[in-house]
C-alpha positions as a printed Julia matrix, in Angstrom:
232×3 Matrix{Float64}:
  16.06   10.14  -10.69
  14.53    7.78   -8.58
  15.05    8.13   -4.54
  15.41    4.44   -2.85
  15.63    4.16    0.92
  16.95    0.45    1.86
  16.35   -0.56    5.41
  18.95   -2.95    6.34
  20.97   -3.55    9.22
  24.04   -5.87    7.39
  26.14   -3.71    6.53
  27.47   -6.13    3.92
  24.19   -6.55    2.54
  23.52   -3.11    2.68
  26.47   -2.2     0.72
  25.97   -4.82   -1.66
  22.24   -3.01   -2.2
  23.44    0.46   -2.28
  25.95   -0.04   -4.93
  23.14   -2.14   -6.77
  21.16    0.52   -7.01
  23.22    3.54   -7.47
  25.14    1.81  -10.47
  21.21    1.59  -12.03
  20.87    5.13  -11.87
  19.02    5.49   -8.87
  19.93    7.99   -5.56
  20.36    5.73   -2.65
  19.8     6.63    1.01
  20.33    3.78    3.88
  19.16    3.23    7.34
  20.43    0.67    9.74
  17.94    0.3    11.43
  14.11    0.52   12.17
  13.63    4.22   14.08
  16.22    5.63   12.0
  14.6     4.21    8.99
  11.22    5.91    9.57
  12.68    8.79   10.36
  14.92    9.38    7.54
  11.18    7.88    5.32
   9.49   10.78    7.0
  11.95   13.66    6.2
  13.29   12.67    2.8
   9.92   10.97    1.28
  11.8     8.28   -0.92
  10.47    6.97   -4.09
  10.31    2.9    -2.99
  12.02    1.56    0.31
  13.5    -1.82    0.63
  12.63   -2.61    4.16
  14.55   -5.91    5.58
  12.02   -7.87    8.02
  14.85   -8.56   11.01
  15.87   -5.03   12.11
  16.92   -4.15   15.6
  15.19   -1.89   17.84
  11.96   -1.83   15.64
  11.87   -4.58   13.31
  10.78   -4.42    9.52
   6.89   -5.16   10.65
   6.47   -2.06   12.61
   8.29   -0.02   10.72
   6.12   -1.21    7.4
   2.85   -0.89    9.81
   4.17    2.83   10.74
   4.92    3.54    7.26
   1.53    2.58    6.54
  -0.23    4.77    8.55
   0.96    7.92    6.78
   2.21    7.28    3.73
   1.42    4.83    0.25
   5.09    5.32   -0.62
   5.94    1.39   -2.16
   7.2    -0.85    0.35
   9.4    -4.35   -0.74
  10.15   -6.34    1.82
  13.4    -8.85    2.46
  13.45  -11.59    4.53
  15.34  -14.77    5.13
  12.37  -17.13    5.71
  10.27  -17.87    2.62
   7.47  -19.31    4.34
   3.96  -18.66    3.38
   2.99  -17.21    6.6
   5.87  -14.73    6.21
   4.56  -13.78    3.0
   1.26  -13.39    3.57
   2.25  -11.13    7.1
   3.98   -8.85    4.36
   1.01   -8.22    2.06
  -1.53   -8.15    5.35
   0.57   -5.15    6.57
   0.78   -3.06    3.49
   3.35   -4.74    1.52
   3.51   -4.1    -2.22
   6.24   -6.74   -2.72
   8.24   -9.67   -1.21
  11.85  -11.4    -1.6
  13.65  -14.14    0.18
  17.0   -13.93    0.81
  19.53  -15.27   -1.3
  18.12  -13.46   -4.47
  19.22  -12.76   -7.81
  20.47   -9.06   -8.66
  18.66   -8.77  -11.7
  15.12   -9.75  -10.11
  15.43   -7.48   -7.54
  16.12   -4.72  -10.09
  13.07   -5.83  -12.04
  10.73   -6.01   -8.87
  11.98   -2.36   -8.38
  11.24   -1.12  -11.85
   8.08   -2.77  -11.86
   7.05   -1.02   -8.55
   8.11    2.25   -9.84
   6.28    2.0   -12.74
   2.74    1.21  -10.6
   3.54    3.67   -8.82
   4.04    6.51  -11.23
   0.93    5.24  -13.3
  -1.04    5.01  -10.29
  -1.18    8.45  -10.08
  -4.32    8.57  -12.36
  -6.94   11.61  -12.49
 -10.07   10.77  -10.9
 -12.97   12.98  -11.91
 -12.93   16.53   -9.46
 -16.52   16.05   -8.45
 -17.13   15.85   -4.64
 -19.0    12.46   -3.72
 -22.05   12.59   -0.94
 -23.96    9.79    0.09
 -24.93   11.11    3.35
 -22.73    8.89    4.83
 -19.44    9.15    2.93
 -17.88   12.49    1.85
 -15.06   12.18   -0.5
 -13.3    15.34   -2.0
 -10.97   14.45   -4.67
  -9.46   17.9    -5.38
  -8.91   18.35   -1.8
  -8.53   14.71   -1.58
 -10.41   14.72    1.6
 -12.82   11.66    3.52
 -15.32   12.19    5.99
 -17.73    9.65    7.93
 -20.33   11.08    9.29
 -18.66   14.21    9.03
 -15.68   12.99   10.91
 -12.67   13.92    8.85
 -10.26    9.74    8.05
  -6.97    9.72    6.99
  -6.75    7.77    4.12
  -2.95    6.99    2.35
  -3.33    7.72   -1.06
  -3.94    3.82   -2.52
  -6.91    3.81    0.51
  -7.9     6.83   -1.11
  -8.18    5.67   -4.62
  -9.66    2.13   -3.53
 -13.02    4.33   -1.85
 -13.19    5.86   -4.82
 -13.9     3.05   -7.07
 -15.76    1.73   -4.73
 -18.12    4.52   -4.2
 -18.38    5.61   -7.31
 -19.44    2.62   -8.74
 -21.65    2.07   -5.78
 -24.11   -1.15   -5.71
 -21.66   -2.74   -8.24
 -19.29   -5.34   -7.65
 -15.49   -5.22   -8.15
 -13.7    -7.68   -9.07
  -9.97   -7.76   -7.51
  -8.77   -7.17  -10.86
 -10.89   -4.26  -11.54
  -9.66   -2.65   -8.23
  -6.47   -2.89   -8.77
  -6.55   -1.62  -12.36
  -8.86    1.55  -10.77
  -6.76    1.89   -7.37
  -2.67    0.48   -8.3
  -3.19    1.0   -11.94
  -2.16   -2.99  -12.16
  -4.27   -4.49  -14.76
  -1.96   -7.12  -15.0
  -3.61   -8.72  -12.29
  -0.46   -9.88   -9.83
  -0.79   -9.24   -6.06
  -4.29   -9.77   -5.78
  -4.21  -10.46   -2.49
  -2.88   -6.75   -1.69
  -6.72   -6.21   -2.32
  -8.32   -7.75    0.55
  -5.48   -6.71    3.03
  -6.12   -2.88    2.02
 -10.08   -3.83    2.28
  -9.26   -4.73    5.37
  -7.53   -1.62    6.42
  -9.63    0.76    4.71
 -12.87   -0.92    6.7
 -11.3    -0.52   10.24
  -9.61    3.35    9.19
 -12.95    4.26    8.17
 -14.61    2.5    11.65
 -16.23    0.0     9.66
 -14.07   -3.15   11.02
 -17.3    -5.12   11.58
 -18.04   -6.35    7.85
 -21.49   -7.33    8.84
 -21.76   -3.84    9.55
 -19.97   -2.02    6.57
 -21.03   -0.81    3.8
 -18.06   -2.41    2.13
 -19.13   -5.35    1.57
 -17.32   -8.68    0.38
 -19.09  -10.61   -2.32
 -17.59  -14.2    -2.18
 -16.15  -15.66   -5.33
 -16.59  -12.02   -7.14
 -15.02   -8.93   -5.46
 -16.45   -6.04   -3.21
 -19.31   -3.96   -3.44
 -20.34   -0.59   -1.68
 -23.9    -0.19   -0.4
 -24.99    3.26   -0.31
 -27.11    4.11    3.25
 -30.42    2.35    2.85
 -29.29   -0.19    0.5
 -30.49    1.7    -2.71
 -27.15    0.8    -5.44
């Protein structure tokens, strides 16, 4: 059984959601809002949270920015504004999904199950061997990244993305190709949940300046990773 953690501070809402998802078969936990929300993400490591956007005391961006940091757990976001800038805030700050208030029961369901799925699949078997560029170190039995022999912590989707990167080094990636390789998504959707988590792998890894990285963007195409003196 699926564990869901909804994030909610309506406690109408929240009941509405809870009852939605534990007559679907899945075990429900709730937080009202923000802090208690990470914490309860932290001890009980749920499956998918729900994470409403306005949340007292820490509101749904922080806590999805916090969540971030730590964990790759799925993440869909609720929100009554449905503007584009909204939207594109969500899938900047780690967001795997995004729904506007008033929504349908059964697409929210559906989102969920299709999250679920990703996420189960996405746990794919990369090959053991240790990668060493001089630069990069990446450890996938141990799954372990160093930079220069500093040790990064990497969420496990961050993890996966450097590894297709890397080990196709000199070659570029389409989105689609990443997210096939990284989110096991070879459907396509959510392509922009590539170049957001790009963008956070560059700066986790100290590479924020991308005429400096050896991540580099290939416009029109994908991304490419150029091993230390530009041999592919």
């Amino acid at each position: 059984m699926s564990r869901l953690l909804v994030v909610e501070d309506d406690p109408d809402i929240a009941l509405a959601l809870r009852l939605l998802f534990s007559r679907a078969g899945y075990e429900v936990a709730h937080a009202a809002d923000g802090r208690s929300g990470l914490k309860e993400a932290y001890a009980e490591h749920p499956d998918l949270v729900v994470l409403d956007v306005g949340l007292p005391e820490m509101d749904g961006w922080q806590v999805l920015e916090r969540l971030r940091d730590v964990s790759d757990v799925p993440v869909l976001v609720l929100t009554a504004h449905g503007q584009e800038a909204e939207k594109v805030r969500g899938l900047r700050g780690g967001a795997d999904d995004y729904l506007t208030k008033p929504f349908a029961n059964n697409e929210l369901l559906a989102r969920v199950e299709a999250l679920l799925r990703r996420s189960s699949a996405g746990q794919n078997n990369w090959a053991s061997q240790v990668y060493d560029d001089g630069l990069v170190h990446l450890d996938p039995t141990k799954r372990r990244v160093y930079v220069k022999g500093d040790e990064k912590r990497l969420t496990p989707t961050e993890f996966r993305l450097l590894n297709a990167l890397v080990r196709h080094a000199g070659a570029v990636l389409s989105p689609n190709q990443l997210l096939t390789q990284a989110w096991d998504d070879p459907t396509g959707i959510g392509q922009e949940r590539v170049k957001f988590a790009v963008l956070r792998l560059r700066r986790k890894l100290g590479w924020s300046d991308p005429d400096e990285s050896p991540i580099e963007s290939v416009r029109g195409f994908g991304y490419r990773y150029r091993r230390p003196g530009g041999e592919s």
